[in-house]
Short mmCIF file of C-alpha atoms and ligand atoms in Angstrom, two decimals:
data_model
loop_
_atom_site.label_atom_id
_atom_site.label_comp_id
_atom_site.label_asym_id
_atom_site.label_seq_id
_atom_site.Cartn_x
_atom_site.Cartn_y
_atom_site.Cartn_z
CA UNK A 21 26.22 -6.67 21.66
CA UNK A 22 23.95 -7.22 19.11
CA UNK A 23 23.63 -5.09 15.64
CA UNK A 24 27.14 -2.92 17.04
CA UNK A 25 25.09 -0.92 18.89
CA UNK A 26 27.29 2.02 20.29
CA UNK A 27 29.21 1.09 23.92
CA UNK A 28 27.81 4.25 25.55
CA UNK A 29 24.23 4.84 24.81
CA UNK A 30 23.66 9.05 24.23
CA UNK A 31 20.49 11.29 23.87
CA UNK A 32 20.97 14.37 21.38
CA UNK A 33 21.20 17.47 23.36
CA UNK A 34 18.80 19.21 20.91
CA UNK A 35 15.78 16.88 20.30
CA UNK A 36 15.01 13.53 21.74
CA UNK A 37 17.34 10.77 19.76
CA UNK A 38 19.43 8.46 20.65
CA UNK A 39 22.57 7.32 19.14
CA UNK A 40 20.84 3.67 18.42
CA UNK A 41 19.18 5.20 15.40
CA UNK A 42 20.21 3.56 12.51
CA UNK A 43 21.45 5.88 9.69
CA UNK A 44 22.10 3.39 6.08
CA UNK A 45 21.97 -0.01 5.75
CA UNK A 46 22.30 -2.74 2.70
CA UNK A 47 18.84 -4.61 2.82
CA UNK A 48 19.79 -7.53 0.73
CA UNK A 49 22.59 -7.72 2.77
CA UNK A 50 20.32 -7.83 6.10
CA UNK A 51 21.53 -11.18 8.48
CA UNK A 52 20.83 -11.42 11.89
CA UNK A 53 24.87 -10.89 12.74
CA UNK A 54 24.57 -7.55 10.37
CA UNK A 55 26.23 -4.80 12.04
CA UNK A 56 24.49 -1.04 11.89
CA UNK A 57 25.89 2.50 10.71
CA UNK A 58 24.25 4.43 13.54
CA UNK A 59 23.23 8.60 13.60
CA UNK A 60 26.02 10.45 13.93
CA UNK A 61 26.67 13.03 17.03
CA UNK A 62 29.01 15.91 16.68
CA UNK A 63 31.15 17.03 19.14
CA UNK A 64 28.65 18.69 21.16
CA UNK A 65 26.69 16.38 21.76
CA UNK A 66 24.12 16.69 18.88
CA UNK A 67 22.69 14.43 15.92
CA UNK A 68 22.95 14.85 12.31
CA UNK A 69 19.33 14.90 11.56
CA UNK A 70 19.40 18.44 14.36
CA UNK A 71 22.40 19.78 12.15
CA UNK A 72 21.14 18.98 8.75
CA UNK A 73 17.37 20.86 10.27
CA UNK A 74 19.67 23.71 11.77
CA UNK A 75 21.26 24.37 8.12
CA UNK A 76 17.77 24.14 6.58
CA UNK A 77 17.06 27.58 8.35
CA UNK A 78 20.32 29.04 8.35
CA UNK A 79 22.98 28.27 5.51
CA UNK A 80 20.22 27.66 2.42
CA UNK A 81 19.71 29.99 -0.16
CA UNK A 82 16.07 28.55 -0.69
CA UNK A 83 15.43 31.44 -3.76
CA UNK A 84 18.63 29.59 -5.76
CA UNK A 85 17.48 26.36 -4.90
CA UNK A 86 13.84 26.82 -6.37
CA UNK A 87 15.82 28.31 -9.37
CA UNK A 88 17.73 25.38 -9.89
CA UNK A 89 14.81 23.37 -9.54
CA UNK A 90 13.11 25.19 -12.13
CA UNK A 91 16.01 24.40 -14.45
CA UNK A 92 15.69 20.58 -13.60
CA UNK A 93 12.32 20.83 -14.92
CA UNK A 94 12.27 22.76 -17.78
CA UNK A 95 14.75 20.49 -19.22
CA UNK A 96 12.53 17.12 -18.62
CA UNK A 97 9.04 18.84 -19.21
CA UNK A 98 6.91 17.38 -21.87
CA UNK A 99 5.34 19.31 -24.24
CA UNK A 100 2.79 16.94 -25.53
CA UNK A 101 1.20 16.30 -21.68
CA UNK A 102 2.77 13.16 -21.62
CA UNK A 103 4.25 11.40 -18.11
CA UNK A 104 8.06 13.40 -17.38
CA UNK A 105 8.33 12.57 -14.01
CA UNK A 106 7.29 9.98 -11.64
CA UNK A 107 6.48 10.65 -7.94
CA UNK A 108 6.32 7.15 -5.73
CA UNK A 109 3.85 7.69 -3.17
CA UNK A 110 1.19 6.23 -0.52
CA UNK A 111 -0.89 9.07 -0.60
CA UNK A 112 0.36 10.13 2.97
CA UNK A 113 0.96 13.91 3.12
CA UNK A 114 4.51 14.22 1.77
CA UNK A 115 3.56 11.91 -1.48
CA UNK A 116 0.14 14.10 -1.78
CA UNK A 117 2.57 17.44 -1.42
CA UNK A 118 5.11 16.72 -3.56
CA UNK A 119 3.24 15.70 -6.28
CA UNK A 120 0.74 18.23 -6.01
CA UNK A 121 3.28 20.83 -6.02
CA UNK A 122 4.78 19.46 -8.98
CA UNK A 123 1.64 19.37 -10.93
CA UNK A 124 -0.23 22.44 -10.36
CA UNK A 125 2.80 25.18 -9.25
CA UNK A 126 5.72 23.80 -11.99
CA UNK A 127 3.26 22.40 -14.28
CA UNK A 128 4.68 18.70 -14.47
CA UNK A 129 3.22 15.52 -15.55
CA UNK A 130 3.40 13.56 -12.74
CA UNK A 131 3.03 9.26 -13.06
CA UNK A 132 2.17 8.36 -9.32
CA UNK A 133 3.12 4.87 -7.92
CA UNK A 134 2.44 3.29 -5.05
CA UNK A 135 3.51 -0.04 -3.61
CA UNK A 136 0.11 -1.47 -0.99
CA UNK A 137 0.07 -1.54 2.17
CA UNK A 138 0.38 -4.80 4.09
CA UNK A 139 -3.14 -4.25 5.39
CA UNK A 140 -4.69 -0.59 4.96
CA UNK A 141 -6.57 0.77 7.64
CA UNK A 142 -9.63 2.67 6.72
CA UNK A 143 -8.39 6.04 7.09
CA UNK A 144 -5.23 5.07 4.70
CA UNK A 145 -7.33 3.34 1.80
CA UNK A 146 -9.41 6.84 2.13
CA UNK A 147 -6.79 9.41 1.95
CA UNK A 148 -5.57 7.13 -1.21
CA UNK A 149 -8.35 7.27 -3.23
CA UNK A 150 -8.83 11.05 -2.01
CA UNK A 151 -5.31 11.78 -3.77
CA UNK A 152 -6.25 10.04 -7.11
CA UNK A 153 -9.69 11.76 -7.22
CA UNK A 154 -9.87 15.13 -5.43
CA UNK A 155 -6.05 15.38 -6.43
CA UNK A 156 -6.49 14.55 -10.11
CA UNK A 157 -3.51 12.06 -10.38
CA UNK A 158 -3.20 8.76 -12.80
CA UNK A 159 -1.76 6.16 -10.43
CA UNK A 160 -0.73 2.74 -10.40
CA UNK A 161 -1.39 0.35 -7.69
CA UNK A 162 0.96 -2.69 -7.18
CA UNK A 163 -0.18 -5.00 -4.82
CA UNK A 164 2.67 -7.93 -4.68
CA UNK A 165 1.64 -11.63 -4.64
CA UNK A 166 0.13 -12.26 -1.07
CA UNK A 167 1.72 -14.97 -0.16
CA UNK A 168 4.99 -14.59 -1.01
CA UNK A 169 4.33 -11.14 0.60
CA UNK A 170 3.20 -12.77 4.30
CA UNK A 171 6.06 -15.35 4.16
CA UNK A 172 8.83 -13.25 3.41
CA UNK A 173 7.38 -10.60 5.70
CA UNK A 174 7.22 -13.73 7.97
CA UNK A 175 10.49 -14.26 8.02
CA UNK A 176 11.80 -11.08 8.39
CA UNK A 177 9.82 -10.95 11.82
CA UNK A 178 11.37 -14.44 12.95
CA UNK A 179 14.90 -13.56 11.35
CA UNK A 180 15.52 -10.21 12.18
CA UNK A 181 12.35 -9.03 14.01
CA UNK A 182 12.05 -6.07 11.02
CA UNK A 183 8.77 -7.11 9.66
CA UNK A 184 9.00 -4.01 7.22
CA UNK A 185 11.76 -4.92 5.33
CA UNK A 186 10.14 -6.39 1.74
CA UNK A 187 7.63 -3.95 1.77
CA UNK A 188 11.13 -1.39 2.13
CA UNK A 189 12.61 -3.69 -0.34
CA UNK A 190 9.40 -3.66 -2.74
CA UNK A 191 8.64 0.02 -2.51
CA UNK A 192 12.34 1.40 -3.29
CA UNK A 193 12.95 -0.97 -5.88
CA UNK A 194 9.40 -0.44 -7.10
CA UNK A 195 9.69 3.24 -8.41
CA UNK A 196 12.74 3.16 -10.64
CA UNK A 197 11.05 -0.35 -12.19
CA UNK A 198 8.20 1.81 -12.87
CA UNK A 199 9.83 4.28 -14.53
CA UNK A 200 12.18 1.51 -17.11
CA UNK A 201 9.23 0.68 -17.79
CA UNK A 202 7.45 3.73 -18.63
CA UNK A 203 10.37 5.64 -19.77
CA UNK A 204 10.04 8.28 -17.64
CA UNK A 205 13.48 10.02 -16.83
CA UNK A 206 12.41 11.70 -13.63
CA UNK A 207 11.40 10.63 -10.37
CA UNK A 208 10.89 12.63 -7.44
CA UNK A 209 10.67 12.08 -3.73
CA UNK A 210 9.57 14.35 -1.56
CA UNK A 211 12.00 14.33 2.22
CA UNK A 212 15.43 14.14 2.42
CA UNK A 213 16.45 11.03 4.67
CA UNK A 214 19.03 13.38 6.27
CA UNK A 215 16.31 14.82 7.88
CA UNK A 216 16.15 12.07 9.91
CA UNK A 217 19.41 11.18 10.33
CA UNK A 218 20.57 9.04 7.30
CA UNK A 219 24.26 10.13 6.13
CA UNK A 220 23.16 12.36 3.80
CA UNK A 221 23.99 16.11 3.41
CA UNK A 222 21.97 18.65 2.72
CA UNK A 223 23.48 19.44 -0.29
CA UNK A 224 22.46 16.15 -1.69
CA UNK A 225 19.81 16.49 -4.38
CA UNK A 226 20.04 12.53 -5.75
CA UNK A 227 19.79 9.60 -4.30
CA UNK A 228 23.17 8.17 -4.54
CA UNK A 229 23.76 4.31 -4.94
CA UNK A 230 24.85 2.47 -1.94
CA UNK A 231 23.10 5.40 0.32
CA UNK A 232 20.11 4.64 2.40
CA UNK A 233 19.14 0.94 1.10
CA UNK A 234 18.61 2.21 -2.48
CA UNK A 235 20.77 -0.36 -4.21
CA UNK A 236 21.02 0.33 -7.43
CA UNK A 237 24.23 -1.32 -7.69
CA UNK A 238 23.39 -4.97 -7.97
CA UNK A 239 23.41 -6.35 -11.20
CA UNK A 240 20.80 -9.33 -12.13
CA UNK A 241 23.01 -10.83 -14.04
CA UNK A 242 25.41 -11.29 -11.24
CA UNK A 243 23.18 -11.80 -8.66
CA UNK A 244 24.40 -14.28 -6.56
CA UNK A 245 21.59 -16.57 -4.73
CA UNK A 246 23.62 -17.44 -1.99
CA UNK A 247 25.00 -13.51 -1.02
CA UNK A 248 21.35 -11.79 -1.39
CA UNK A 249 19.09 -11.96 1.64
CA UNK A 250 15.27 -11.82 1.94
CA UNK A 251 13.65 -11.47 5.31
CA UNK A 252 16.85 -12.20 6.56
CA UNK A 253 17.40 -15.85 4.54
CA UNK A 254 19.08 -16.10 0.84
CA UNK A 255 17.35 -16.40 -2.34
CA UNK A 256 19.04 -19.24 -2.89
CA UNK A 257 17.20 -21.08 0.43
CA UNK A 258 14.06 -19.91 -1.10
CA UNK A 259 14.91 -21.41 -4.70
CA UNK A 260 15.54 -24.87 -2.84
CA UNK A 261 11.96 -24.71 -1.52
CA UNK A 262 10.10 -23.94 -5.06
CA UNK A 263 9.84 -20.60 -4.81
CA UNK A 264 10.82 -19.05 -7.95
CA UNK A 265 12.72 -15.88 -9.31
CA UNK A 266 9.56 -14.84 -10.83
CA UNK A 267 7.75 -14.53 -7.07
CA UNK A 268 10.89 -13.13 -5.64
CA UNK A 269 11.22 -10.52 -8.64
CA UNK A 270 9.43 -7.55 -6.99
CA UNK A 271 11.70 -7.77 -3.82
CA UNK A 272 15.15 -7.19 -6.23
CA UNK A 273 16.39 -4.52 -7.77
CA UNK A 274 15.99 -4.12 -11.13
CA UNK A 275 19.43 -4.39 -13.52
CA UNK A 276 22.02 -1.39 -13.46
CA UNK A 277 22.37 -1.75 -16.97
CA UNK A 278 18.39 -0.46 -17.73
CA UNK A 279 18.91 2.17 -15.25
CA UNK A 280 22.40 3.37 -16.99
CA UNK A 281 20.88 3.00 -20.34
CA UNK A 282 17.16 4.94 -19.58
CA UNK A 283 18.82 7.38 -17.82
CA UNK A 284 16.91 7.57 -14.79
CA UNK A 285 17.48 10.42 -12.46
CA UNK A 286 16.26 10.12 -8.84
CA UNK A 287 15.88 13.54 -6.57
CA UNK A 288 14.80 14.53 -3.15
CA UNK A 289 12.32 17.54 -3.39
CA UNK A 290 13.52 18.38 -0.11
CA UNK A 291 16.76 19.47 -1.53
CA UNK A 292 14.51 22.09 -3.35
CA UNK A 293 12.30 23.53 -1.40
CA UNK A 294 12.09 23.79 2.25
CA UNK A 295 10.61 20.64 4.05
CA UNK A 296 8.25 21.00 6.90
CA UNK A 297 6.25 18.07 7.84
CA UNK A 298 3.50 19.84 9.58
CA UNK A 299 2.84 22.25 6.63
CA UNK A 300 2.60 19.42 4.13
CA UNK A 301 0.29 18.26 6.03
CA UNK A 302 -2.01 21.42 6.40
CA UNK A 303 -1.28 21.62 2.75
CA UNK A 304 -2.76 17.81 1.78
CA UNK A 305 -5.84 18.40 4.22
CA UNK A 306 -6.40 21.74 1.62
CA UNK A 307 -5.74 20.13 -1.52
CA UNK A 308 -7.24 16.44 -1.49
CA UNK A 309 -9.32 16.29 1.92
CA UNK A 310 -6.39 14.53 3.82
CA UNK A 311 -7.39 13.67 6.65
CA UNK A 312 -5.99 12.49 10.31
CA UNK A 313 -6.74 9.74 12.38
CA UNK A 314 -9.58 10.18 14.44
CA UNK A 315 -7.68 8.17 17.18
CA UNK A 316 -4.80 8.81 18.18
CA UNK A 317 -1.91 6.37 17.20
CA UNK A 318 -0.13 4.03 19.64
CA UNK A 319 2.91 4.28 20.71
CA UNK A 320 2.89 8.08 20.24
CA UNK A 321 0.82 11.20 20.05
CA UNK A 322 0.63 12.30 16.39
CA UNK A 323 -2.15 11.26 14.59
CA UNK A 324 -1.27 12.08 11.01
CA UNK A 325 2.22 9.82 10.46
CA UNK A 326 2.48 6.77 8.84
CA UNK A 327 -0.65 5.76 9.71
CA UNK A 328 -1.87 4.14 6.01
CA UNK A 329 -1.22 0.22 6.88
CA UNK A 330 -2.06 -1.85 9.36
CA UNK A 331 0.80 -3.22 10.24
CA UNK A 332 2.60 -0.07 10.70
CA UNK A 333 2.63 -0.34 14.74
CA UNK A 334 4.98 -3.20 14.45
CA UNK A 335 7.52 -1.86 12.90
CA UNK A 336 8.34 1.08 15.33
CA UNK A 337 7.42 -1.23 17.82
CA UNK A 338 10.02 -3.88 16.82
CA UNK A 339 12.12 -0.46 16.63
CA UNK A 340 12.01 -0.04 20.23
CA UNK A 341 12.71 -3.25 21.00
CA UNK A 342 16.43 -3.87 19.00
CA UNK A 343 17.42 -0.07 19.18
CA UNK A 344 14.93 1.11 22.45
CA UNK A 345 13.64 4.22 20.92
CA UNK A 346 10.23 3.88 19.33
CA UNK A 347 7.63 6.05 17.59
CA UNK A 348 6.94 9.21 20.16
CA UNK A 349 10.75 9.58 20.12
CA UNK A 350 11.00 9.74 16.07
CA UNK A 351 7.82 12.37 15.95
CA UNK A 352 8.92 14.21 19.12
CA UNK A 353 12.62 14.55 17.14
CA UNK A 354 10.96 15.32 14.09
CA UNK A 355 8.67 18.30 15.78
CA UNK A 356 11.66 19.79 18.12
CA UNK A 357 13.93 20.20 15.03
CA UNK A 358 10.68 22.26 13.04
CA UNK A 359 10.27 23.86 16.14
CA UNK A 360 6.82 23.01 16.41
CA UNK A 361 7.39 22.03 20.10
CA UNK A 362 10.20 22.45 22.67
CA UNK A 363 12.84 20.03 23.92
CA UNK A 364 11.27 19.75 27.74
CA UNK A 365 7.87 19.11 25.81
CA UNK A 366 9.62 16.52 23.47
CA UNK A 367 10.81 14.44 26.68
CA UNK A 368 7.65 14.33 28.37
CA UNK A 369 5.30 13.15 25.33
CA UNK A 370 8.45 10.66 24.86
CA UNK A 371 7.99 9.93 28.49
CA UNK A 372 4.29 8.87 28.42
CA UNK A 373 4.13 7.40 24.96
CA UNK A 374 7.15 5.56 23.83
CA UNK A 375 6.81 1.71 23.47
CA UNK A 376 3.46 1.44 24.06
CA UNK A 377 2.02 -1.67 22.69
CA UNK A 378 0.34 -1.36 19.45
CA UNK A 379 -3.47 -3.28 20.21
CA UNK A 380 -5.55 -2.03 18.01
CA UNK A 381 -4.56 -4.35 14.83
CA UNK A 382 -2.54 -7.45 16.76
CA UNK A 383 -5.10 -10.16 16.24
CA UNK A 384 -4.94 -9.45 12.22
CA UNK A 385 -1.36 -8.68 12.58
CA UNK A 386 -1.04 -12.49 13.91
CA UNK A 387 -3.38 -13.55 11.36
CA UNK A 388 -1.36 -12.10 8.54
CA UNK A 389 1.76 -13.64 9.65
CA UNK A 390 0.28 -16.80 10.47
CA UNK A 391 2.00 -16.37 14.30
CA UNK A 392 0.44 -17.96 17.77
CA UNK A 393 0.87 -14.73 20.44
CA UNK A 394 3.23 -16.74 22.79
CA UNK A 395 5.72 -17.13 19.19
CA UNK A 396 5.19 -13.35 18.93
CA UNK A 397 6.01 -12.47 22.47
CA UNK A 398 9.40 -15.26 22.63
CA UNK A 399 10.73 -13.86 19.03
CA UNK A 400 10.44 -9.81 20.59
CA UNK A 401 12.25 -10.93 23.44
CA UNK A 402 14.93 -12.67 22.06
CA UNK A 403 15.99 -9.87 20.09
CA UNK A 404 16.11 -7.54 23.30
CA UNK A 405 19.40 -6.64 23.97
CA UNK A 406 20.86 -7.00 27.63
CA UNK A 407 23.00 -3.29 26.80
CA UNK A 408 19.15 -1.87 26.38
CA UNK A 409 17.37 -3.63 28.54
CA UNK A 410 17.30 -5.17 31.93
CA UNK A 411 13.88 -7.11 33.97
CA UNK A 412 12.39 -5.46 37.03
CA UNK A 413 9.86 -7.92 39.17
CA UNK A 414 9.13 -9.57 35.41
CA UNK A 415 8.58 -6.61 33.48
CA UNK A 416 10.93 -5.45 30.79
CA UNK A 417 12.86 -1.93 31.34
CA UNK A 418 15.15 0.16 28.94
CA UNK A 419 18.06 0.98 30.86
CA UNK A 420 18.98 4.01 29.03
CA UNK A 421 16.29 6.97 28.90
CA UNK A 422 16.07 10.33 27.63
CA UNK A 423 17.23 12.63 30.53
ZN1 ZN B 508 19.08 15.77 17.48
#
């Protein structure tokens, strides 16, 4: 079986996931033989990210936590208006809450980053801009080099069919570079992974090295060509074909050593304050005009997630394929564990929405990585797996489905 995906194949008993979610993962380490960590079920049949939502309502003292946040920062607030904290961001509603939040309620200094999208839709560049302006935030856009950006991308597609992995790579390395550089001791990010299933607890307020592909562990000075991967093929097979450090810089992490020595601290503001997807998105629509696609995104029925880049279909829909859940399942999950809608409802918007076919954007997503369809199509179904998947009269069907 490929990527060690679990022998039997379970649904949560509490929202819609299966136990082919992967939980944390190396990047650099990324081969196409790489074995998964997968969400973890309890005994009774239910997944971490249910129990982690589950002790958001019941075991939190949410009072103490906003006092301890306070604490945080009062010790890093500036007194001279200068940047204290930095808050990484796309300009999606959880970037637009948390650093709102931080600005105007605890009277930070917020630096906002952002790492570009692939290709931005419309209604992504717009809710950008509406952040900077009608927020009032100084940002910094990085946009990496283009090409380097479409082959690597490339190659993560043909290697391990995760086209999303350097912009991953980029955007997590991207934030605590920004910071070095800056000197700004703070960042803050808004969720807590665990709420979607990584291995983290809730009683996690940092990001820890070696959790959730935010290596902060490798060293440049020992970095090893050979044993770091790109797109699923070593640095070292891109140095033999004159591609340089330099172009590959923005993709690895930057040197434990400047992190140790700056200091640079690295918290979830969902450890905080209570996290609700749906109200930080009510909340971004009141504060800097967010606004919601005015068509409904395939592959599922939300229409305000993730819905910035282009390219963004593609990756839950080379989701589906390796791990067969895809994007209805992760926002149905997401919206049974708030309680915004009930298990039964969960399965049935599952049901008519998972794995659809992302249309709208597949001409320019072939264009960008330079891919004839019938490549496209052979790649996706080489990477199905025969535990997931099985034909029926030439069309391809997930054996294993929620109830
Ligand atoms: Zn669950």
């Amino acid at each position: 079986m490929r990527y060690g995906l679990p022998e039997e194949i379970k649904f949560c008993k509490k929202c819609v996931m299966p136990n082919t979610r992967p939980s944390s993962s190396n990047e650099y380490k990324h081969t196409v033989a790489r074995e998964h960590d997968f969400i973890k079920f309890d005994g009774e049949g239910v997944c971490s990210a249910c129990r982690f939502c589950e002790a958001k309502d019941q075991n939190i003292n949410w009072e103490e936590r906003e006092r301890e946040l306070l604490q945080l920062l009062d010790k890093y607030r500036s007194s001279d208006g200068s940047y204290d904290i930095l808050v990484p961001g796309s300009g999606g509603k959880d970037s637009v809450f948390a650093s709102h939040i931080l600005k105007y309620k605890y009277g930070m200094h917020p630096l906002t980053v952002t790492w570009s999208s692939h290709l931005y839709t419309d209604i992504g560049w717009k809710n950008f801009q509406n952040w900077i302006h009608k927020g009032g935030f100084d940002n910094y856009l990085f946009t990496p080099n283009g090409k380097i950006h479409r082959l690597i991308t490339k190659n993560a597609f043909i290697n391990l069919l995760h086209p999303f992995q350097p912009f991953i790579l980029g955007q997590k390395t991207f934030a605590v570079k920004m910071a070095a550089r800056f000197n700004i001791p703070l960042i803050f990010y808004g969720e807590n992974p665990g709420e979607y299933g990584a291995n983290i607890s809730i009683n996690q307020k940092k990001f820890a090295p070696n959790s959730e592909g935010y290596r902060l562990d490798f060293v440049d000075k020992n970095l090893n060509p050979e044993e770091i991967f790109l797109g699923g093929k070593s640095v070292a097979d891109y140095l033999k074909e004159g591609i340089t450090l330099g172009d590959l810089g923005s993709y690895l992490p930057l040197d434990t050593d400047v992190i140790n020595k700056k200091n640079i601290d690295v918290h979830y503001l969902g450890y905080y304050i209570k996290w609700v997807p749906q109200e930080c998105y009510y909340y971004a629509v009141k504060h800097t005009g967010f606004e919601a696609n005015p068509v409904r995104t395939e592959g599922t029925y939300s229409k305000y997630n993730s819905i910035d880049d282009k390219t963004d279909g593609y990756f839950y829909y080379t989701t589906y394929i390796k791990f067969g859940y895809g994007r209805a399942t992760q926002d149905a999950a997401q919206e049974i564990r708030n309680h915004h809608i009930t298990r039964d409802e969960g399965v049935a918007l599952v049901r008519r929405f998972d794995g659809e076919f992302p249309k709208r954007y597949f001409q320019e997503f072939l264009e960008y990585l330079d891919l004839p369809e019938k490549e496209f199509t052979e790649i996706v179904d080489s990477f199905r797996d025969p535990h997931l998947w099985k034909q029926e009269n030439g069309e391809w069907k997930l054996k294993h489905n929620v109830n």
